[in-house]
Amino acid sequence: MSRISISWIFGFLALFAFAVAHATTTPSSGLPYTVGNITLANGIDVFYREAGPSNGTTLLLLHGFPSSSHQFRNFIPILAGHGYHVIAPDYPGFGFTTVPSSLNFAYSFTTLTDTVAAFLDAKNISSFIPYMHDYGGPVGYRLAIQRPQSILALISQNANAYLEGFGQSFWPPVVFPLWNATTPAEFQTAANPVNSTVLSLRGIQSQYTTGSAKPRLIEPEAYWLDYSLINEKPGNRDIQIDLLTDYRSNVPLYPSWQAYFRQMQPKLLAAWVKNDIIFVPPGAHAYKRDLPNAEVVLLDAGHFLLETNLAQQANIVLAFLRKNGL
Ligand SMILES: *[C@@H]1O[C@H](CO)[C@@H](O)[C@H](O)[C@H]1NC(C)=O
Ligand SMILES: *[C@@H]1O[C@H](CO)[C@@H](O)[C@H](O)[C@H]1NC(C)=O
Ligand SMILES: *[C@@H]1O[C@H](CO)[C@@H](O)[C@H](O)[C@H]1NC(C)=O
Ligand SMILES: *[C@@H]1O[C@H](CO)[C@@H](O)[C@H](O)[C@H]1NC(C)=O
Ligand SMILES: *[C@@H]1O[C@H](CO)[C@@H](O)[C@H](O)[C@H]1NC(C)=O
């Protein structure tokens, strides 16, 4: 057979493969989720990722520091594929949500929660299951207290509601000095090391790699995106330091969240990781005190567990939802 006819055969094979690939791709597929944004009445433009049937049970994915809805990029299609309506907004100060500077927005867990609440109202979402990671905890639990009738269940991925959840190697040396500062000079002294470590590329990378049993599965794009968004937006480092400082405001609310757990007995899954240094396993077990029926699972992974243990976490979450008829 001549060279020419062999290359023709390969040409036809390639064309055939191309045709098959396109024939099996339905016209509506493409992105596993859609991206969009909604401009709220106050001018904040909330960016979000959304997937799944609009009549499915809504899972509201609430991201952690220093990431955005991007941390759920691989999780969303799995949940949507099981019939859930999945929606993941970026908070002000994170991801692709934009806040007009004319608003003089005060970044706090109160205003982050207010923004997510306004976003839910704009999307007409009146019942949902918060899936909370890290900063998603205070946002989700504040929402739950404000609109308990909307909450179908709660899922916590290292989203903290108990004092024993604070990792002693992170909070006391790194964040408590911000909380305790009483003068601008003390605040600056506390902010400098946060600025140069926690918000550096290395610091953000270590949020992904510390404690991970499979660091080779972590795509560098994830922490580079977080780092770029924090460092590209003017004033964003100060916003992040303000939010770490304001995290303090959640602690006095813990008793009210715990009272809500005791009184309402929401179905709760705490699917945490063993090796997080920020929110540690005693914080997961603590849910059992107020919610004896809470399901507590600990995975062998680090803070950003969906980067490395996606299928495992998805199976745990889907089994919890199925078990509870959700
Ligand atoms: C937000 O929505 C507007 C109008 O649809 C669009 O022009 C803009 O690119 C969107 N922004 C982002 C970040 O997606
Ligand atoms: C959602 O709508 C689809 C199509 O109309 C229907 O087949 C499905 O059963 C509905 N699902 C729920 C949970 O209502
Ligand atoms: C929400 O509901 C209102 C009133 O029914 C409607 O006008 C609006 O278009 C809905 N918005 C969305 C995003 O579905
Ligand atoms: C700072 O604040 C934390 C928590 O509010 C507290 O536990 C700690 O003892 C305080 N003092 C110092 C020096 O960090
Ligand atoms: C943090 O560092 C940036 C420069 O990288 C600076 O503009 C900002 O003022 C610093 N913030 C604080 C609170 O020290």
CSV table of C-alpha atoms and ligand atoms in Angstrom, one decimal:
chain,number,residue,atom,x,y,z
A,1,MET,CA,0.0,0.0,0.0
A,2,SER,CA,1.3,3.4,-0.9
A,3,ARG,CA,2.0,6.1,1.6
A,4,ILE,CA,-0.8,8.2,0.0
A,5,SER,CA,-3.5,5.6,0.5
A,6,ILE,CA,-2.4,4.9,4.1
A,7,SER,CA,-2.7,8.6,4.9
A,8,TRP,CA,-6.1,8.6,3.1
A,9,ILE,CA,-7.3,5.8,5.4
A,10,PHE,CA,-6.1,7.7,8.4
A,11,GLY,CA,-7.8,10.7,7.1
A,12,PHE,CA,-11.1,8.9,6.8
A,13,LEU,CA,-10.7,7.3,10.2
A,14,ALA,CA,-10.1,10.8,11.7
A,15,LEU,CA,-13.2,12.1,9.9
A,16,PHE,CA,-15.2,9.2,11.1
A,17,ALA,CA,-14.1,9.7,14.7
A,18,PHE,CA,-14.9,13.4,14.5
A,19,ALA,CA,-18.4,12.6,13.1
A,20,VAL,CA,-19.1,10.0,15.9
A,21,ALA,CA,-17.9,12.4,18.6
A,22,HIS,CA,-20.2,15.1,17.3
A,23,ALA,CA,-23.2,12.8,16.7
A,24,THR,CA,-23.0,11.7,20.4
A,25,THR,CA,-22.8,15.3,21.7
A,26,THR,CA,-26.3,16.6,22.3
A,27,PRO,CA,-26.9,20.1,21.1
A,28,SER,CA,-27.6,21.4,24.5
A,29,SER,CA,-24.3,20.1,26.0
A,30,GLY,CA,-21.1,22.0,26.1
A,31,LEU,CA,-20.4,23.7,29.4
A,32,PRO,CA,-21.3,21.3,32.3
A,33,TYR,CA,-22.8,24.4,33.9
A,34,THR,CA,-23.6,27.9,32.9
A,35,VAL,CA,-22.1,31.1,34.3
A,36,GLY,CA,-23.9,34.3,34.7
A,37,ASN,CA,-24.4,37.4,36.8
A,38,ILE,CA,-27.2,39.3,38.4
A,39,THR,CA,-26.9,43.0,39.4
A,40,LEU,CA,-28.6,43.5,42.7
A,41,ALA,CA,-30.5,46.7,43.7
A,42,ASN,CA,-27.4,48.2,45.4
A,43,GLY,CA,-25.3,47.7,42.2
A,44,ILE,CA,-23.3,44.6,43.3
A,45,ASP,CA,-22.9,42.3,40.3
A,46,VAL,CA,-23.0,38.7,41.6
A,47,PHE,CA,-21.3,36.2,39.4
A,48,TYR,CA,-22.5,32.6,39.8
A,49,ARG,CA,-22.3,29.1,38.3
A,50,GLU,CA,-25.5,27.2,37.9
A,51,ALA,CA,-26.5,23.7,36.6
A,52,GLY,CA,-29.2,21.1,36.8
A,53,PRO,CA,-33.0,21.2,36.3
A,54,SER,CA,-34.7,24.3,37.7
A,55,ASN,CA,-37.4,22.1,39.4
A,56,GLY,CA,-34.7,20.0,41.2
A,57,THR,CA,-33.9,20.5,44.9
A,58,THR,CA,-31.5,23.4,45.2
A,59,LEU,CA,-28.0,23.0,46.5
A,60,LEU,CA,-26.5,26.4,47.4
A,61,LEU,CA,-22.7,26.0,47.3
A,62,LEU,CA,-21.0,28.5,49.6
A,63,HIS,CA,-17.3,28.8,48.9
A,64,GLY,CA,-14.4,29.3,51.3
A,65,PHE,CA,-11.4,31.7,51.6
A,66,PRO,CA,-9.5,32.5,49.4
A,67,SER,CA,-11.4,30.9,46.6
A,68,SER,CA,-14.8,31.4,44.8
A,69,SER,CA,-17.4,29.3,43.1
A,70,HIS,CA,-14.4,28.0,41.0
A,71,GLN,CA,-13.7,25.6,43.8
A,72,PHE,CA,-16.9,23.8,42.9
A,73,ARG,CA,-16.3,23.6,39.2
A,74,ASN,CA,-16.0,19.8,39.1
A,75,PHE,CA,-18.5,19.2,41.9
A,76,ILE,CA,-21.4,21.1,40.2
A,77,PRO,CA,-21.8,18.8,37.1
A,78,ILE,CA,-21.9,15.7,39.3
A,79,LEU,CA,-24.6,17.0,41.6
A,80,ALA,CA,-26.6,18.4,38.6
A,81,GLY,CA,-26.2,15.0,36.9
A,82,HIS,CA,-28.2,13.5,39.8
A,83,GLY,CA,-31.1,15.9,39.3
A,84,TYR,CA,-30.2,18.6,41.7
A,85,HIS,CA,-30.4,22.3,40.9
A,86,VAL,CA,-27.0,23.6,41.8
A,87,ILE,CA,-26.1,27.2,42.3
A,88,ALA,CA,-22.8,28.7,43.5
A,89,PRO,CA,-22.4,32.5,43.8
A,90,ASP,CA,-19.1,34.4,44.4
A,91,TYR,CA,-19.2,36.7,47.4
A,92,PRO,CA,-18.2,40.3,47.2
A,93,GLY,CA,-14.4,40.5,47.3
A,94,PHE,CA,-14.1,37.0,45.7
A,95,GLY,CA,-14.0,35.5,42.2
A,96,PHE,CA,-15.8,37.5,39.5
A,97,THR,CA,-18.4,39.3,41.6
A,98,THR,CA,-17.9,43.1,41.3
A,99,VAL,CA,-18.8,45.8,43.8
A,100,PRO,CA,-19.1,49.4,42.6
A,101,SER,CA,-16.5,51.5,44.4
A,102,SER,CA,-19.2,54.2,44.8
A,103,LEU,CA,-21.0,51.9,47.2
A,104,ASN,CA,-18.2,52.2,49.9
A,105,PHE,CA,-19.1,48.6,50.7
A,106,ALA,CA,-18.1,47.5,54.2
A,107,TYR,CA,-16.9,43.9,53.9
A,108,SER,CA,-18.1,41.8,56.8
A,109,PHE,CA,-19.9,38.5,57.3
A,110,THR,CA,-23.1,40.5,57.8
A,111,THR,CA,-22.8,42.1,54.3
A,112,LEU,CA,-21.6,38.9,52.6
A,113,THR,CA,-24.7,37.2,54.0
A,114,ASP,CA,-27.0,40.1,53.0
A,115,THR,CA,-25.6,39.8,49.5
A,116,VAL,CA,-26.2,36.1,49.2
A,117,ALA,CA,-29.7,36.6,50.6
A,118,ALA,CA,-30.4,39.3,48.0
A,119,PHE,CA,-29.0,37.0,45.3
A,120,LEU,CA,-31.3,34.2,46.4
A,121,ASP,CA,-34.3,36.5,46.3
A,122,ALA,CA,-33.3,37.8,42.9
A,123,LYS,CA,-33.2,34.2,41.7
A,124,ASN,CA,-36.5,33.3,43.4
A,125,ILE,CA,-34.8,30.6,45.5
A,126,SER,CA,-36.9,30.1,48.6
A,127,SER,CA,-35.8,26.6,49.7
A,128,PHE,CA,-32.4,25.2,49.5
A,129,ILE,CA,-29.6,23.1,51.1
A,130,PRO,CA,-26.5,25.1,51.9
A,131,TYR,CA,-23.3,23.2,51.1
A,132,MET,CA,-20.8,25.2,53.2
A,133,HIS,CA,-17.0,25.3,53.1
A,134,ASP,CA,-14.9,27.5,55.4
A,135,TYR,CA,-16.3,31.1,55.0
A,136,GLY,CA,-19.4,29.4,53.7
A,137,GLY,CA,-20.1,28.3,57.3
A,138,PRO,CA,-20.9,31.7,58.7
A,139,VAL,CA,-22.7,32.8,55.5
A,140,GLY,CA,-24.9,29.6,55.5
A,141,TYR,CA,-25.6,29.6,59.3
A,142,ARG,CA,-26.5,33.3,59.3
A,143,LEU,CA,-28.9,32.6,56.4
A,144,ALA,CA,-30.3,29.6,58.3
A,145,ILE,CA,-31.0,31.7,61.4
A,146,GLN,CA,-32.7,34.4,59.2
A,147,ARG,CA,-34.8,32.1,57.1
A,148,PRO,CA,-35.1,28.7,58.9
A,149,GLN,CA,-38.1,27.8,56.8
A,150,SER,CA,-35.9,27.8,53.7
A,151,ILE,CA,-33.4,25.3,54.9
A,152,LEU,CA,-34.0,21.7,53.8
A,153,ALA,CA,-30.8,20.3,55.3
A,154,LEU,CA,-27.2,21.5,56.0
A,155,ILE,CA,-24.0,20.2,54.6
A,156,SER,CA,-20.7,21.3,56.2
A,157,GLN,CA,-17.3,20.8,54.7
A,158,ASN,CA,-15.0,22.2,57.4
A,159,ALA,CA,-17.5,24.9,58.0
A,160,ASN,CA,-17.3,25.7,61.6
A,161,ALA,CA,-19.9,26.4,64.3
A,162,TYR,CA,-18.0,25.4,67.5
A,163,LEU,CA,-15.0,26.8,69.4
A,164,GLU,CA,-13.2,23.5,69.3
A,165,GLY,CA,-13.1,23.7,65.5
A,166,PHE,CA,-10.4,26.4,65.4
A,167,GLY,CA,-7.0,24.9,64.5
A,168,GLN,CA,-4.5,26.0,67.1
A,169,SER,CA,-1.6,26.3,64.7
A,170,PHE,CA,-3.5,28.8,62.5
A,171,TRP,CA,-5.9,31.0,64.5
A,172,PRO,CA,-4.0,32.0,67.6
A,173,PRO,CA,-0.7,32.9,65.9
A,174,VAL,CA,-2.1,34.3,62.6
A,175,VAL,CA,-5.6,35.6,63.1
A,176,PHE,CA,-6.2,36.3,66.8
A,177,PRO,CA,-3.7,39.2,66.8
A,178,LEU,CA,-6.0,40.9,64.3
A,179,TRP,CA,-9.0,40.3,66.5
A,180,ASN,CA,-7.2,41.6,69.6
A,181,ALA,CA,-5.7,44.8,68.1
A,182,THR,CA,-7.1,47.8,69.8
A,183,THR,CA,-5.1,50.6,68.1
A,184,PRO,CA,-4.3,51.2,64.4
A,185,ALA,CA,-0.7,50.5,65.2
A,186,GLU,CA,-1.5,47.1,66.7
A,187,PHE,CA,-3.7,46.4,63.8
A,188,GLN,CA,-1.0,47.2,61.3
A,189,THR,CA,1.5,45.0,63.3
A,190,ALA,CA,-1.0,42.1,63.1
A,191,ALA,CA,-1.9,42.8,59.5
A,192,ASN,CA,1.7,42.8,58.1
A,193,PRO,CA,2.5,39.1,58.6
A,194,VAL,CA,-1.0,38.1,57.2
A,195,ASN,CA,-0.4,40.3,54.2
A,196,SER,CA,3.0,38.8,53.5
A,197,THR,CA,2.2,35.1,54.3
A,198,VAL,CA,-1.5,34.2,54.1
A,199,LEU,CA,-2.2,36.4,51.0
A,200,SER,CA,1.0,35.4,49.2
A,201,LEU,CA,1.0,32.9,46.4
A,202,ARG,CA,2.9,30.5,48.7
A,203,GLY,CA,0.3,31.0,51.5
A,204,ILE,CA,-2.6,30.4,49.1
A,205,GLN,CA,-0.9,27.4,47.6
A,206,SER,CA,-0.4,26.0,51.1
A,207,GLN,CA,-4.1,26.2,51.8
A,208,TYR,CA,-4.5,23.7,49.0
A,209,THR,CA,-1.5,21.4,49.7
A,210,THR,CA,-1.2,21.3,53.5
A,211,GLY,CA,-2.4,18.0,54.8
A,212,SER,CA,-3.3,16.7,51.4
A,213,ALA,CA,-2.6,13.0,50.9
A,214,LYS,CA,-2.6,13.5,47.2
A,215,PRO,CA,-1.0,16.9,46.4
A,216,ARG,CA,-0.1,15.7,42.9
A,217,LEU,CA,-3.8,15.9,42.0
A,218,ILE,CA,-4.0,19.6,42.8
A,219,GLU,CA,-4.1,21.7,39.7
A,220,PRO,CA,-1.9,24.8,40.1
A,221,GLU,CA,-4.6,26.8,38.2
A,222,ALA,CA,-6.8,26.7,41.3
A,223,TYR,CA,-4.5,28.5,43.7
A,224,TRP,CA,-3.1,30.7,40.9
A,225,LEU,CA,-6.6,32.0,40.1
A,226,ASP,CA,-7.3,32.7,43.8
A,227,TYR,CA,-4.0,34.5,44.1
A,228,SER,CA,-4.5,36.5,40.9
A,229,LEU,CA,-8.0,37.6,41.7
A,230,ILE,CA,-7.0,38.7,45.2
A,231,ASN,CA,-3.9,40.5,44.0
A,232,GLU,CA,-5.3,42.0,40.8
A,233,LYS,CA,-8.2,43.8,42.2
A,234,PRO,CA,-7.3,47.1,43.8
A,235,GLY,CA,-7.6,47.1,47.6
A,236,ASN,CA,-8.5,43.4,47.7
A,237,ARG,CA,-5.7,42.5,50.1
A,238,ASP,CA,-7.2,45.0,52.6
A,239,ILE,CA,-10.6,43.5,52.0
A,240,GLN,CA,-9.3,40.0,52.8
A,241,ILE,CA,-7.6,41.3,56.0
A,242,ASP,CA,-10.9,43.0,57.0
A,243,LEU,CA,-12.8,39.8,56.6
A,244,LEU,CA,-10.2,37.7,58.5
A,245,THR,CA,-10.6,40.4,61.2
A,246,ASP,CA,-14.4,40.3,61.0
A,247,TYR,CA,-14.4,36.5,61.3
A,248,ARG,CA,-14.3,37.3,65.0
A,249,SER,CA,-18.0,38.5,64.8
A,250,ASN,CA,-19.1,34.9,64.1
A,251,VAL,CA,-17.9,33.6,67.5
A,252,PRO,CA,-20.5,35.3,69.6
A,253,LEU,CA,-23.2,33.9,67.3
A,254,TYR,CA,-22.2,30.3,67.8
A,255,PRO,CA,-24.5,29.9,70.8
A,256,SER,CA,-27.5,31.0,68.7
A,257,TRP,CA,-26.5,28.7,65.8
A,258,GLN,CA,-26.2,25.8,68.3
A,259,ALA,CA,-29.6,26.7,69.8
A,260,TYR,CA,-31.1,26.6,66.3
A,261,PHE,CA,-29.6,23.1,65.8
A,262,ARG,CA,-31.1,21.9,69.1
A,263,GLN,CA,-34.5,23.4,68.5
A,264,MET,CA,-35.0,22.8,64.8
A,265,GLN,CA,-32.9,19.6,64.5
A,266,PRO,CA,-32.0,20.2,60.8
A,267,LYS,CA,-30.6,17.2,59.0
A,268,LEU,CA,-26.8,17.8,59.0
A,269,LEU,CA,-23.9,16.2,57.3
A,270,ALA,CA,-20.4,17.2,58.4
A,271,ALA,CA,-18.1,15.8,55.8
A,272,TRP,CA,-14.8,17.2,56.9
A,273,VAL,CA,-11.2,16.4,56.4
A,274,LYS,CA,-8.8,15.0,59.0
A,275,ASN,CA,-5.8,17.1,58.0
A,276,ASP,CA,-7.1,20.7,57.8
A,277,ILE,CA,-5.1,23.0,60.1
A,278,ILE,CA,-7.7,25.7,59.8
A,279,PHE,CA,-10.9,23.9,61.0
A,280,VAL,CA,-10.0,20.7,62.8
A,281,PRO,CA,-11.9,17.5,63.4
A,282,PRO,CA,-13.1,18.3,67.0
A,283,GLY,CA,-15.3,21.0,65.3
A,284,ALA,CA,-16.9,18.2,63.2
A,285,HIS,CA,-17.6,15.9,66.1
A,286,ALA,CA,-19.0,18.8,68.1
A,287,TYR,CA,-22.2,18.9,65.9
A,288,LYS,CA,-23.2,15.7,67.6
A,289,ARG,CA,-23.7,17.5,70.9
A,290,ASP,CA,-26.7,19.5,69.5
A,291,LEU,CA,-27.6,17.2,66.6
A,292,PRO,CA,-27.4,13.6,67.8
A,293,ASN,CA,-28.5,12.4,64.3
A,294,ALA,CA,-25.8,14.4,62.5
A,295,GLU,CA,-23.7,12.4,60.2
A,296,VAL,CA,-20.0,13.0,60.7
A,297,VAL,CA,-17.4,11.8,58.2
A,298,LEU,CA,-13.7,12.5,58.1
A,299,LEU,CA,-11.7,12.2,54.9
A,300,ASP,CA,-8.0,11.8,54.5
A,301,ALA,CA,-7.5,15.1,52.7
A,302,GLY,CA,-6.6,18.8,53.2
A,303,HIS,CA,-8.6,22.0,53.3
A,304,PHE,CA,-9.7,22.0,49.6
A,305,LEU,CA,-10.8,18.4,49.6
A,306,LEU,CA,-12.8,18.6,46.3
A,307,GLU,CA,-9.5,19.1,44.4
A,308,THR,CA,-8.4,15.6,45.4
A,309,ASN,CA,-11.3,13.6,46.8
A,310,LEU,CA,-14.1,14.7,44.5
A,311,ALA,CA,-15.8,11.4,43.8
A,312,GLN,CA,-15.5,10.3,47.4
A,313,GLN,CA,-17.1,13.5,48.7
A,314,ALA,CA,-19.8,13.4,46.0
A,315,ASN,CA,-20.8,9.9,47.0
A,316,ILE,CA,-21.0,10.9,50.6
A,317,VAL,CA,-23.2,13.9,49.8
A,318,LEU,CA,-25.4,12.0,47.4
A,319,ALA,CA,-25.9,9.2,49.9
A,320,PHE,CA,-26.8,11.7,52.6
A,321,LEU,CA,-29.3,13.4,50.4
A,322,ARG,CA,-30.9,10.1,49.2
A,323,LYS,CA,-31.1,8.7,52.8
A,324,ASN,CA,-33.0,11.8,53.8
A,325,GLY,CA,-35.3,11.8,50.8
A,326,LEU,CA,-33.9,15.0,49.4
B,1,LIG,C1,-22.4,40.1,33.5
B,1,LIG,O1,-23.6,40.2,32.7
B,1,LIG,C2,-23.5,41.1,31.6
B,1,LIG,C3,-24.8,41.1,30.9
B,1,LIG,O2,-25.2,39.9,30.6
B,1,LIG,C4,-22.3,40.7,30.7
B,1,LIG,O3,-22.1,41.7,29.8
B,1,LIG,C5,-21.0,40.6,31.6
B,1,LIG,O4,-19.9,40.2,30.8
B,1,LIG,C6,-21.2,39.7,32.7
B,1,LIG,N1,-20.0,39.7,33.6
B,1,LIG,C7,-19.4,38.6,33.9
B,1,LIG,C8,-18.2,38.7,34.8
B,1,LIG,O5,-19.8,37.5,33.6
B,2,LIG,C1,-38.8,18.3,36.7
B,2,LIG,O1,-39.4,18.5,35.4
B,2,LIG,C2,-39.2,17.4,34.5
B,2,LIG,C3,-39.6,17.8,33.1
B,2,LIG,O2,-40.8,18.5,33.2
B,2,LIG,C4,-39.9,16.2,35.1
B,2,LIG,O3,-39.6,15.1,34.2
B,2,LIG,C5,-39.3,15.9,36.5
B,2,LIG,O4,-40.0,14.8,37.0
B,2,LIG,C6,-39.4,17.1,37.4
B,2,LIG,N1,-38.7,16.8,38.6
B,2,LIG,C7,-39.2,17.1,39.8
B,2,LIG,C8,-38.3,16.8,41.0
B,2,LIG,O5,-40.3,17.7,39.9
B,3,LIG,C1,-38.8,35.9,40.1
B,3,LIG,O1,-40.2,36.0,40.3
B,3,LIG,C2,-40.7,37.2,39.8
B,3,LIG,C3,-42.2,37.3,40.2
B,3,LIG,O2,-42.8,36.1,40.0
B,3,LIG,C4,-40.5,37.3,38.3
B,3,LIG,O3,-41.0,38.6,37.9
B,3,LIG,C5,-39.0,37.2,38.0
B,3,LIG,O4,-38.8,37.2,36.6
B,3,LIG,C6,-38.5,36.0,38.6
B,3,LIG,N1,-37.0,36.0,38.5
B,3,LIG,C7,-36.3,34.9,38.1
B,3,LIG,C8,-34.8,35.1,38.0
B,3,LIG,O5,-36.8,33.8,37.9
B,4,LIG,C1,-6.7,37.2,71.5
B,4,LIG,O1,-8.0,36.7,71.2
B,4,LIG,C2,-8.3,35.4,71.3
B,4,LIG,C3,-9.7,35.1,70.9
B,4,LIG,O2,-10.5,36.2,70.9
B,4,LIG,C4,-8.0,34.9,72.7
B,4,LIG,O3,-8.2,33.5,72.9
B,4,LIG,C5,-6.5,35.2,73.0
B,4,LIG,O4,-6.2,34.8,74.3
B,4,LIG,C6,-6.2,36.7,72.9
B,4,LIG,N1,-4.9,37.1,73.2
B,4,LIG,C7,-3.8,36.9,72.4
B,4,LIG,C8,-2.5,37.5,73.0
B,4,LIG,O5,-3.8,36.4,71.4
B,5,LIG,C1,-1.2,44.7,52.2
B,5,LIG,O1,-0.3,44.8,51.1
B,5,LIG,C2,-0.7,45.6,50.0
B,5,LIG,C3,0.5,45.6,49.0
B,5,LIG,O2,0.7,44.3,48.6
B,5,LIG,C4,-0.9,47.0,50.5
B,5,LIG,O3,-1.4,47.8,49.4
B,5,LIG,C5,-2.0,47.0,51.6
B,5,LIG,O4,-2.1,48.3,52.1
B,5,LIG,C6,-1.5,46.1,52.7
B,5,LIG,N1,-2.6,46.0,53.7
B,5,LIG,C7,-2.5,46.1,55.0
B,5,LIG,C8,-3.7,46.1,55.8
B,5,LIG,O5,-1.4,46.2,55.5
